[in-house]
Coordinates of C-alpha atoms in Angstrom, one line a residue:
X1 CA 28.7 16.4 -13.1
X2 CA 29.1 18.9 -10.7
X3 CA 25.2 19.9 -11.2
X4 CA 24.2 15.9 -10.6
X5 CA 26.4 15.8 -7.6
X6 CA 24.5 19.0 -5.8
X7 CA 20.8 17.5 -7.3
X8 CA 21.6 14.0 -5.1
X9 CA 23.0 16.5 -2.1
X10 CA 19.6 18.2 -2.2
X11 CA 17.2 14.8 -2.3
X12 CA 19.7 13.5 0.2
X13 CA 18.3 15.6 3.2
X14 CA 14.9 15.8 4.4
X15 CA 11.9 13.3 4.3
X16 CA 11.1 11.5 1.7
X17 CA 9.5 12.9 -1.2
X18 CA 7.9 9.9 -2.9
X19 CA 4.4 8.7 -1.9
X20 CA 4.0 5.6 0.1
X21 CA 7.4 5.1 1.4
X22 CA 10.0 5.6 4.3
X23 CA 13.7 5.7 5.3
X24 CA 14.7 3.1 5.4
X25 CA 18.4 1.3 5.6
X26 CA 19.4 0.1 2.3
X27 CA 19.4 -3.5 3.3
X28 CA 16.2 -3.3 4.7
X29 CA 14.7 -2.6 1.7
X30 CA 14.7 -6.1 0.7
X31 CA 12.5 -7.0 3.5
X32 CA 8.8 -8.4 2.2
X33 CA 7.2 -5.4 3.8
X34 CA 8.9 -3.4 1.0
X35 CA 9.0 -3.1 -2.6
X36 CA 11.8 -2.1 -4.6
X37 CA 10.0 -2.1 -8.2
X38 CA 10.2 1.6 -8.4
X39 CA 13.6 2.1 -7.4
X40 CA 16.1 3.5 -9.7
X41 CA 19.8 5.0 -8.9
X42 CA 18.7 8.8 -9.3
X43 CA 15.7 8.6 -6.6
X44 CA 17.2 5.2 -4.5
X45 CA 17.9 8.0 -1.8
X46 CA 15.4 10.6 -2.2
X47 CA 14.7 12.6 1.0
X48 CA 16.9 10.5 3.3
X49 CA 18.6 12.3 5.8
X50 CA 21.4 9.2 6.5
X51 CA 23.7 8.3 3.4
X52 CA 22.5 4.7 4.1
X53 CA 19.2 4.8 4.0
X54 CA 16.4 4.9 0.6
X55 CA 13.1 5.8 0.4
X56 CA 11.9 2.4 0.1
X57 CA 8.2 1.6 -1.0
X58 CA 5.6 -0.1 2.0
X59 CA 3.9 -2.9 0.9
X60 CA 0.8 -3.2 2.8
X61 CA -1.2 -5.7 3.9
X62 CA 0.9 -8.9 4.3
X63 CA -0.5 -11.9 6.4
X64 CA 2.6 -14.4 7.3
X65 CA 1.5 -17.5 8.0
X66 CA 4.8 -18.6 8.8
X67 CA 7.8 -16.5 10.6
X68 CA 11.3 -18.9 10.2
X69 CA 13.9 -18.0 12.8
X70 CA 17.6 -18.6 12.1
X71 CA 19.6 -19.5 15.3
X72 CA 22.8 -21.4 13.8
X73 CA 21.2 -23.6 11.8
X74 CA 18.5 -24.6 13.3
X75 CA 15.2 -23.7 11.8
X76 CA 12.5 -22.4 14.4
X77 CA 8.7 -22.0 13.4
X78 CA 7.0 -20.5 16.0
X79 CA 3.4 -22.1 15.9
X80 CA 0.5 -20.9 18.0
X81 CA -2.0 -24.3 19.2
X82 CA -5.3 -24.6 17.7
X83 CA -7.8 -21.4 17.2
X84 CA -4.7 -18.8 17.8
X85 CA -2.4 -17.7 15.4
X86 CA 1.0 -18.5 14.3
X87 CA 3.6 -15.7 15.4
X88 CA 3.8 -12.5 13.2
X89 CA 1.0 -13.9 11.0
X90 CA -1.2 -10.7 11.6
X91 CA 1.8 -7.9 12.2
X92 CA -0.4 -5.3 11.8
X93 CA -2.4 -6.2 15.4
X94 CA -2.2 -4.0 18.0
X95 CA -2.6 -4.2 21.9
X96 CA -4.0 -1.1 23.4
X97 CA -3.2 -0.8 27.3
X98 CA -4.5 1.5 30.0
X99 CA -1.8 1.8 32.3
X100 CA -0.4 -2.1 32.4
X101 CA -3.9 -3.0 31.4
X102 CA -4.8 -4.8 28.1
X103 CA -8.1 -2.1 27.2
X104 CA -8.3 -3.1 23.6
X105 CA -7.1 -4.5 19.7
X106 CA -5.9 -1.8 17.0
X107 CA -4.6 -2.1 13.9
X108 CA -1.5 -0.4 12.4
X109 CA -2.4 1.4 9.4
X110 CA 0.3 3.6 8.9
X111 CA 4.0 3.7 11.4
X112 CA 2.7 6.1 13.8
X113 CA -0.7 5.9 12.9
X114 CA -3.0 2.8 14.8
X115 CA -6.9 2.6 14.1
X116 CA -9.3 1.6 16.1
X117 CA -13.1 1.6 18.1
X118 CA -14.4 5.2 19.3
X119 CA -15.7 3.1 22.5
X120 CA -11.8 2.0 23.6
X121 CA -10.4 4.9 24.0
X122 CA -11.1 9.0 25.6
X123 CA -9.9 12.1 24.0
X124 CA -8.0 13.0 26.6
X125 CA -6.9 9.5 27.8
X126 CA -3.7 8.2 28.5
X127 CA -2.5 4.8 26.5
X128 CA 0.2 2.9 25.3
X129 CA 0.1 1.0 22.0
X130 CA 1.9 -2.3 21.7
X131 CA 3.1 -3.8 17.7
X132 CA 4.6 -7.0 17.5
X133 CA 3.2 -9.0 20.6
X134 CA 1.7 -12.5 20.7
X135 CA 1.7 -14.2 23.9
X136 CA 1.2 -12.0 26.8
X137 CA 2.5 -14.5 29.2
X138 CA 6.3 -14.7 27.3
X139 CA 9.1 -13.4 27.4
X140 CA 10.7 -15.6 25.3
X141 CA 9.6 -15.2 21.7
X142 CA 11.9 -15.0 19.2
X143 CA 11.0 -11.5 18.0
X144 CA 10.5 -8.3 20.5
X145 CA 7.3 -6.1 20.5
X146 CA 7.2 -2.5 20.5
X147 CA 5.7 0.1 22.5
X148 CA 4.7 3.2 21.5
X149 CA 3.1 6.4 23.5
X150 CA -0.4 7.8 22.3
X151 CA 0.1 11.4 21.2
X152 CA -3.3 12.6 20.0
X153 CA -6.4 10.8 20.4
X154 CA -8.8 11.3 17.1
X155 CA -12.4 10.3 17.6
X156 CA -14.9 10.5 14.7
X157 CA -17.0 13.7 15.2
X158 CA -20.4 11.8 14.6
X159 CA -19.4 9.4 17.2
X160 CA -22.3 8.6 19.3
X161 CA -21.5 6.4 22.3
X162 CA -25.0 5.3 23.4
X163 CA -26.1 4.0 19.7
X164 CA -22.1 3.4 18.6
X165 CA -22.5 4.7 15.2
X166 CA -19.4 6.0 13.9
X167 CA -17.6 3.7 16.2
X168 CA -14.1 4.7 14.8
X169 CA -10.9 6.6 16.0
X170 CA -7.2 7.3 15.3
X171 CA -4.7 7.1 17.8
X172 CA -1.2 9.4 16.7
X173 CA 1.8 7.8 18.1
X174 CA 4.6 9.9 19.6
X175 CA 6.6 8.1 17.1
X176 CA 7.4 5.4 14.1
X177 CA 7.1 1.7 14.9
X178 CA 10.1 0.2 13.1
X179 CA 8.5 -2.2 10.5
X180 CA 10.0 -5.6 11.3
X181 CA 8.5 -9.8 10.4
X182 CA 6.4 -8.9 13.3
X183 CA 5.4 -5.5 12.8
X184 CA 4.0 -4.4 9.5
X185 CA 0.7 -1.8 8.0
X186 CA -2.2 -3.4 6.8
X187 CA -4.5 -2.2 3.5
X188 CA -7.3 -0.1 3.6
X189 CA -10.2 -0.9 0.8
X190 CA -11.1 2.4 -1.7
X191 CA -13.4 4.1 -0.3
X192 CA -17.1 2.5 -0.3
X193 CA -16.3 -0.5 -1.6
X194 CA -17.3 -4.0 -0.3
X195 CA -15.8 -7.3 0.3
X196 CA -15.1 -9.5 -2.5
X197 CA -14.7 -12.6 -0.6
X198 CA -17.6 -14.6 1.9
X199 CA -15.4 -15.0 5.0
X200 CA -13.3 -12.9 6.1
X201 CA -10.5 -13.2 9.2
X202 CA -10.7 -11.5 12.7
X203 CA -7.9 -11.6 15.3
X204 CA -8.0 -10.6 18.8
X205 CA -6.9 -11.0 22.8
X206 CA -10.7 -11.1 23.7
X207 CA -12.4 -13.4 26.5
X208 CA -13.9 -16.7 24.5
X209 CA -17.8 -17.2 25.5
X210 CA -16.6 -20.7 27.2
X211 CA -13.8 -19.8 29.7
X212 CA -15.1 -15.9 29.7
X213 CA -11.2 -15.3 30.2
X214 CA -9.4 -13.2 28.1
X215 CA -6.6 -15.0 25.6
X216 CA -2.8 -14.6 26.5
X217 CA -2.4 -16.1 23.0
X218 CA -3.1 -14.2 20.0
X219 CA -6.1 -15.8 18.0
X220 CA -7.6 -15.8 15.0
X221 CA -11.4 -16.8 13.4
X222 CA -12.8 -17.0 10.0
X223 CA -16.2 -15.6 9.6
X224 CA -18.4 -14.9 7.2
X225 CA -19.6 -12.1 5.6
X226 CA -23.4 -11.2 6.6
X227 CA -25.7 -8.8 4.3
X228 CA -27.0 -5.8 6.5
X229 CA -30.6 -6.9 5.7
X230 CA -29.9 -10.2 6.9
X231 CA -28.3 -8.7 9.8
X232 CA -31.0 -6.4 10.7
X233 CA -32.8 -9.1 10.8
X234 CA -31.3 -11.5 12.9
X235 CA -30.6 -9.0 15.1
X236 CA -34.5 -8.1 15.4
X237 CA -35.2 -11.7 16.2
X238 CA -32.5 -12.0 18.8
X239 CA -33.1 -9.8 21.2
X240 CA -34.2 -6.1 19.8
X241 CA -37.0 -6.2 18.7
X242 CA -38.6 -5.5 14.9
X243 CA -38.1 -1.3 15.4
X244 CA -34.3 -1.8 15.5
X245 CA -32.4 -0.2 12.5
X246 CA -28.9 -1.3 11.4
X247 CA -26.7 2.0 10.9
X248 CA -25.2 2.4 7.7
X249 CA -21.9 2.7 9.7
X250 CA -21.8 -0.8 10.2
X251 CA -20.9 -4.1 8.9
X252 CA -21.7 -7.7 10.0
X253 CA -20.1 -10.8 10.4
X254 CA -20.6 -14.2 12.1
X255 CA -23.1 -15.3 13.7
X256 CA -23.9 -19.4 14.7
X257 CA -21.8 -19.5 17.4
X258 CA -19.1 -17.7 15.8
X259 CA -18.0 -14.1 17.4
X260 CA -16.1 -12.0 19.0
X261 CA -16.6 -11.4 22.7
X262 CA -15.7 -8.7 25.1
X263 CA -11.9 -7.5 24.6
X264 CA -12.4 -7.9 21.0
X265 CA -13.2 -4.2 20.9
X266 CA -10.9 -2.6 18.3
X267 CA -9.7 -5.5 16.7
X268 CA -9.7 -6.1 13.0
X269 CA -11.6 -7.6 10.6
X270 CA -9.4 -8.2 7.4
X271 CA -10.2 -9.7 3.7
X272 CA -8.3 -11.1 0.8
X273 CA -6.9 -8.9 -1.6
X274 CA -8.6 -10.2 -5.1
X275 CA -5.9 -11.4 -7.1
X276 CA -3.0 -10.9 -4.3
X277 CA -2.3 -14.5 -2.2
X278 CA -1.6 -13.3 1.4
X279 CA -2.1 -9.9 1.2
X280 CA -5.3 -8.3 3.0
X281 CA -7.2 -5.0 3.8
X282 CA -9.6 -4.2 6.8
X283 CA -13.0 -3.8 6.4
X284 CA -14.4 -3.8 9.5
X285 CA -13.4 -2.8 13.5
X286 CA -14.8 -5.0 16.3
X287 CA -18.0 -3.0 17.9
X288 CA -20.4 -4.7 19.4
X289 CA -22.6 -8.0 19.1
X290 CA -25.2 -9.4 21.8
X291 CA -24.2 -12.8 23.9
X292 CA -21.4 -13.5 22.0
X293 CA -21.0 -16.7 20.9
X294 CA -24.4 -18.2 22.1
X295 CA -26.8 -16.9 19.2
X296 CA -27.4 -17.0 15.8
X297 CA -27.0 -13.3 15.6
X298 CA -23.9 -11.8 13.6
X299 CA -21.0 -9.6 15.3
X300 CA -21.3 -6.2 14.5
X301 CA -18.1 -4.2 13.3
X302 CA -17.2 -0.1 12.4
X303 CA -17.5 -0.4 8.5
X304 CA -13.9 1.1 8.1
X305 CA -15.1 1.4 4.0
X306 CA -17.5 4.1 4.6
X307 CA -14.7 5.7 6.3
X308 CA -11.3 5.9 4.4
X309 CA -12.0 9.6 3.4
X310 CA -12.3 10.7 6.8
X311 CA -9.0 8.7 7.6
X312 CA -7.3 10.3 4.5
X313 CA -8.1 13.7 5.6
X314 CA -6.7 12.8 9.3
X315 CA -3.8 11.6 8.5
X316 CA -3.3 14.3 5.6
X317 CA -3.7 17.0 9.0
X318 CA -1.0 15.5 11.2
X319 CA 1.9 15.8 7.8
X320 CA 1.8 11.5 7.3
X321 CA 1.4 10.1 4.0
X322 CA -1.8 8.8 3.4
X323 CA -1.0 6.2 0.7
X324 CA 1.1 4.0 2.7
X325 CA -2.3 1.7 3.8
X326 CA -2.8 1.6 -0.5
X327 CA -2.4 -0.9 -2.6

């Protein structure tokens, strides 16, 4: 007995020492951004320096279409208007700011780790990360948002800012974002592997190709998936000409009049999990395009694929788990 009790005063202090999880609160562990299948009585508390909290399992990945706020008994559903999306629904998007400035989107792909486009951000810059937001312009939504200081900058070494290939960087936050209905991680695919699905969904802040202002709102499009060939291609035909060569780096998507514009740098692109309603992983990281939303030429995103080895390793370097954005 007296052996068991010193084994639980040991696993009691520390981090945690299972993979893909966090300390957590007990009672937060019930929260969908968790799972608890794992959990038995011997390792509920593994690593966890408070008595109350367990190493509780992140479950990546989880698109909300709805967030329901209790005040009393009245039942609030916070609904954004047509083209934006509903409150919380993509908790893994990520404001980065300059300053007060909106600069660009992210995605949350581990608590203190945000991923986004080379071309948003310097080495040496200085920017704040915002979780959780949705209209700009409020004050008043039901959930707060979260801010967060960039600690390291991490920029892909074959980054080439004239061509964009290799159009993908890390930002290291000075510390955890709580994980909340607002605020979650999203999936990563296995390395090299492709989409499963034909459209796929992109959210943003970016300026739309009509007003050429940029969203307060938080929206959301559906696009499809475009072949590289087929991309190449249309790209060619567009505007650059039959020498132009699609990097392996990229992906495609879009196209007819549906794009991201400028702001939408960063931002992800996210597809269905096969098999898993409402869950999702990124495949791709808004990079460029030509006149958005005015040709029949696909947006071009970071293929983030062809690139989860080189975020394993990164995260492995800074001490973070790297299976937290696994499924």
């Amino acid at each position: 007995m007296a052996l068991l009790t010193l084994s639980l005063i040991i696993l009691s202090i520390g981090s945690c020492l299972s993979a893909n999880c966090i300390c957590v609160p007990f009672w937060k562990c019930n929260d969908e951004n968790f799972s608890t299948e794992d959990l038995d009585l011997v390792g509920f508390r593994s690593g966890c320096e408070s008595y109350f909290d367990v190493c509780c399992t992140i479950k990546c990945g989880l698109r909300k279409s709805e967030i329901v706020i209790f005040e009393g008994t009245i039942r609030n559903r916070i609904l954004g208007p047509e083209n934006s999306a509903n409150f919380g629904e993509f908790p893994w998007m990520l404001g980065v700011l300059s300053g007060r400035t909106y600069r660009c989107g992210a995605s949350l792909i581990h608590p203190k780790v945000a991923l986004t486009a080379a071309h948003c951000v310097h080495s040496n810059g200085f920017y704040k990360v915002r979780a959780g937001e949705w209209d700009w312009n409020s004050r008043k939504e039901p959930l707060k948002h979260q801010d967060r200081l960039a600690k390291k900058i991490i920029i892909h070494p074959g980054y080439d800012p004239n061509s964009l290939i290799n159009d993908i960087a890390l930002i290291i936050l000075d510390r955890d974002f709580q994980l909340s209905e607002n605020v979650g991680v999203v999936c990563l695919p296995p390395h090299n592997s492709e989409p499963l699905q034909e459209e796929c969904v992109v959210s943003g802040w970016g300026k739309t190709h009509k007003s050429g202002k940029h969203q307060t709102v938080l929206n959301k499009a559906v696009f499809p998936i475009v072949p590289n060939s087929r991309c190449e291609t249309a790209l060619q035909r567009a505007h650059l000409g039959p020498l132009f060569r699609l990097h392996s780096s990229f992906m495609c998507a879009g196209g007819k009049e549906k794009d991201t514009c400028k702001g939408d740098g960063g931002s992800p692109l996210v597809c269905g999990v096969q098999g898993e309603e409402e869950r999702y992983e990124q495949f791709g990281i808004v990079s460029w395009g030509l006149v958005c939303g005015t040709t029949d030429s696909p947006g071009v995103y970071v293929s983030v694929a062809q690139f989860v080895a080189w975020i394993d390793q990164q995260v492995l370097n800074e001490n973070l788990d790297n299976q937290i954005y696994k499924y």
